């Protein structure tokens, strides 16, 4: 084999080795970033779960003490989680639940009521359209609409039929949802008999 052939063979082998090295480096980089992404996802999920637990604990404490500031802390936590991931329905549900509690407090505070009522309805409608949260979402939406009636009785004529329909749908979707029956009972109790109300 002459020098020219040896040189060509060396160059070909060198190219093959270079290609293998590039492929190896690319593969290693892909694996590295895949693992890094997986670790970050797991870390984010764990952090989110911890934040959810903290928010739920705060909301429970706020409900017992009926404390606006504690509700606000819970609201901020759920809001941050939902802002980071708009597909997180548990965060949206809990966020909307706190908004509902603000509306309760807002029955004597117009500014507080007006601040949350529109977004509470929008959030509850979004939850009720999600299959996995349909029963709870419809129940929560009905509760929020009931608060609108409490604040302004003039809306009873238009909202009452919708509330009853939502609660009926919630009960059909999940016959074991106690909140749907509770809210439905409260609705009937506070509705005049002429409009379908009943003490039974």
Coordinates of C-alpha atoms in Angstrom, one line a residue:
X1 CA 0.0 0.0 0.0
X2 CA 1.5 3.3 -1.0
X3 CA 1.6 6.4 1.1
X4 CA -1.3 8.0 -0.8
X5 CA -3.6 5.0 -0.1
X6 CA -2.5 4.9 3.6
X7 CA -3.2 8.6 3.9
X8 CA -6.7 8.2 2.4
X9 CA -7.4 5.2 4.7
X10 CA -6.2 7.2 7.7
X11 CA -8.5 10.1 6.8
X12 CA -11.5 7.9 6.3
X13 CA -10.9 6.2 9.7
X14 CA -10.4 9.6 11.2
X15 CA -13.8 10.8 9.8
X16 CA -15.5 7.7 11.0
X17 CA -14.0 8.2 14.5
X18 CA -15.0 11.8 14.5
X19 CA -18.6 11.0 13.5
X20 CA -18.8 8.3 16.3
X21 CA -17.4 10.8 18.8
X22 CA -20.0 13.5 17.7
X23 CA -22.8 10.9 17.9
X24 CA -21.6 9.8 21.3
X25 CA -21.4 13.4 22.6
X26 CA -24.9 14.2 21.1
X27 CA -26.4 11.1 22.8
X28 CA -24.8 12.0 26.1
X29 CA -26.0 15.6 25.9
X30 CA -29.5 14.4 25.1
X31 CA -29.5 12.0 28.0
X32 CA -28.1 14.7 30.3
X33 CA -30.8 17.2 29.4
X34 CA -33.5 14.6 29.5
X35 CA -32.5 13.6 33.0
X36 CA -32.1 17.2 34.1
X37 CA -35.6 18.0 32.8
X38 CA -37.1 15.0 34.6
X39 CA -35.4 16.0 37.8
X40 CA -36.7 19.6 37.5
X41 CA -40.2 18.3 36.7
X42 CA -40.1 16.0 39.8
X43 CA -38.8 18.8 42.0
X44 CA -41.5 21.2 40.7
X45 CA -44.2 18.6 41.3
X46 CA -43.0 18.0 44.9
X47 CA -42.8 21.8 45.5
X48 CA -46.3 22.2 44.1
X49 CA -47.7 19.4 46.3
X50 CA -46.1 21.0 49.4
X51 CA -47.6 24.4 48.5
X52 CA -51.0 22.9 47.8
X53 CA -51.0 21.2 51.3
X54 CA -49.9 24.5 52.9
X55 CA -52.7 26.4 51.0
X56 CA -55.3 23.9 52.0
X57 CA -54.2 23.9 55.6
X58 CA -54.4 27.8 55.7
X59 CA -57.8 27.7 54.0
X60 CA -59.1 25.3 56.7
X61 CA -57.8 27.5 59.5
X62 CA -59.2 30.6 57.9
X63 CA -62.6 28.9 57.6
X64 CA -62.7 28.0 61.3
X65 CA -61.6 31.4 62.4
X66 CA -63.3 33.2 59.5
X67 CA -60.1 35.2 59.1
X68 CA -59.7 37.3 55.9
X69 CA -55.9 37.6 56.1
X70 CA -55.4 33.8 56.4
X71 CA -57.8 33.3 53.5
X72 CA -55.7 35.8 51.6
X73 CA -52.5 33.8 52.3
X74 CA -54.1 30.7 51.0
X75 CA -55.5 32.6 48.0
X76 CA -52.0 33.8 47.1
X77 CA -50.6 30.3 47.2
X78 CA -53.2 28.8 45.0
X79 CA -53.0 31.8 42.7
X80 CA -49.2 31.4 42.3
X81 CA -49.6 27.6 41.5
X82 CA -52.3 28.3 39.0
X83 CA -50.4 31.1 37.3
X84 CA -47.4 28.7 36.9
X85 CA -49.6 25.9 35.5
X86 CA -53.1 26.8 34.2
X87 CA -53.9 23.1 33.8
X88 CA -53.7 22.5 37.5
X89 CA -57.4 22.1 38.3
X90 CA -57.0 21.3 42.0
X91 CA -55.2 24.7 42.4
X92 CA -58.0 26.4 40.4
X93 CA -60.7 24.7 42.5
X94 CA -59.1 25.8 45.8
X95 CA -58.5 29.3 44.4
X96 CA -62.2 29.6 43.5
X97 CA -63.3 28.2 46.8
X98 CA -61.4 31.0 48.6
X99 CA -63.0 33.5 46.2
X100 CA -66.4 32.1 47.3
X101 CA -65.4 32.7 50.9
X102 CA -64.4 36.2 50.1
X103 CA -67.9 36.7 48.5
X104 CA -69.4 35.5 51.8
X105 CA -67.4 38.1 53.7
X106 CA -68.3 40.6 51.0
X107 CA -72.0 40.4 51.7
X108 CA -71.3 43.3 54.1
X109 CA -68.4 44.7 52.1
X110 CA -69.3 45.9 48.6
X111 CA -65.7 46.5 47.6
X112 CA -64.6 43.0 48.6
X113 CA -67.6 41.4 46.8
X114 CA -67.1 43.4 43.6
X115 CA -63.4 42.6 43.6
X116 CA -63.9 38.8 43.4
X117 CA -67.4 38.1 42.0
X118 CA -66.7 38.2 38.3
X119 CA -63.5 36.1 38.4
X120 CA -65.1 33.7 40.8
X121 CA -67.9 33.0 38.3
X122 CA -65.4 32.7 35.5
X123 CA -63.2 30.3 37.4
X124 CA -66.1 28.2 38.6
X125 CA -67.4 27.9 35.0
X126 CA -64.0 26.7 33.9
X127 CA -63.9 24.0 36.6
X128 CA -67.4 22.9 35.9
X129 CA -66.5 22.3 32.2
X130 CA -63.7 19.9 33.2
X131 CA -64.9 16.3 33.2
X132 CA -62.8 15.3 36.3
X133 CA -64.2 18.3 38.3
X134 CA -67.7 18.6 36.8
X135 CA -69.7 17.8 39.9
X136 CA -67.7 19.9 42.3
X137 CA -67.3 22.7 39.8
X138 CA -71.1 22.9 39.2
X139 CA -71.7 22.8 42.9
X140 CA -69.2 25.6 43.5
X141 CA -70.6 27.7 40.7
X142 CA -74.1 27.3 42.1
X143 CA -72.8 28.4 45.5
X144 CA -71.2 31.5 44.0
X145 CA -74.4 32.4 42.0
X146 CA -76.4 32.0 45.3
X147 CA -74.0 34.6 46.8
X148 CA -74.9 36.9 44.0
X149 CA -78.6 36.5 44.9
X150 CA -77.8 37.1 48.6
X151 CA -76.1 40.4 47.6
X152 CA -78.8 41.4 45.1
X153 CA -82.2 39.8 45.3
X154 CA -83.2 41.3 42.0
X155 CA -81.1 38.6 40.3
X156 CA -83.1 35.7 41.9
X157 CA -85.5 35.5 39.0
X158 CA -82.8 34.8 36.4
X159 CA -80.2 33.0 38.5
X160 CA -82.5 30.6 40.5
X161 CA -83.3 28.3 37.5
X162 CA -79.7 28.1 36.6
X163 CA -78.6 27.3 40.1
X164 CA -81.2 24.5 40.4
X165 CA -80.1 23.1 37.0
X166 CA -76.4 23.2 38.0
X167 CA -77.1 21.3 41.2
X168 CA -79.3 18.8 39.5
X169 CA -76.5 18.1 37.0
X170 CA -73.9 17.9 39.8
X171 CA -76.0 15.2 41.6
X172 CA -76.4 13.2 38.4
X173 CA -72.7 13.3 37.6
X174 CA -71.8 12.2 41.1
X175 CA -74.7 10.9 43.2
X176 CA -72.3 10.6 46.1
X177 CA -71.3 14.3 46.2
X178 CA -72.6 15.5 49.6
X179 CA -71.9 19.2 48.9
X180 CA -74.3 19.2 45.9
X181 CA -77.2 17.9 48.1
X182 CA -76.2 20.4 50.9
X183 CA -76.2 23.4 48.6
X184 CA -79.4 22.2 46.9
X185 CA -81.1 21.9 50.3
X186 CA -80.0 25.4 51.3
X187 CA -81.2 26.7 47.9
X188 CA -84.7 25.1 48.4
X189 CA -84.9 26.3 52.0
X190 CA -84.3 29.9 51.0
X191 CA -86.5 29.9 47.9
X192 CA -90.2 30.9 48.1
X193 CA -92.6 28.0 47.5
X194 CA -94.0 29.8 44.5
X195 CA -90.6 29.5 42.9
X196 CA -90.0 25.9 43.7
X197 CA -88.7 26.3 47.3
X198 CA -89.4 23.7 49.9
X199 CA -88.6 22.8 53.5
X200 CA -88.4 19.1 52.6

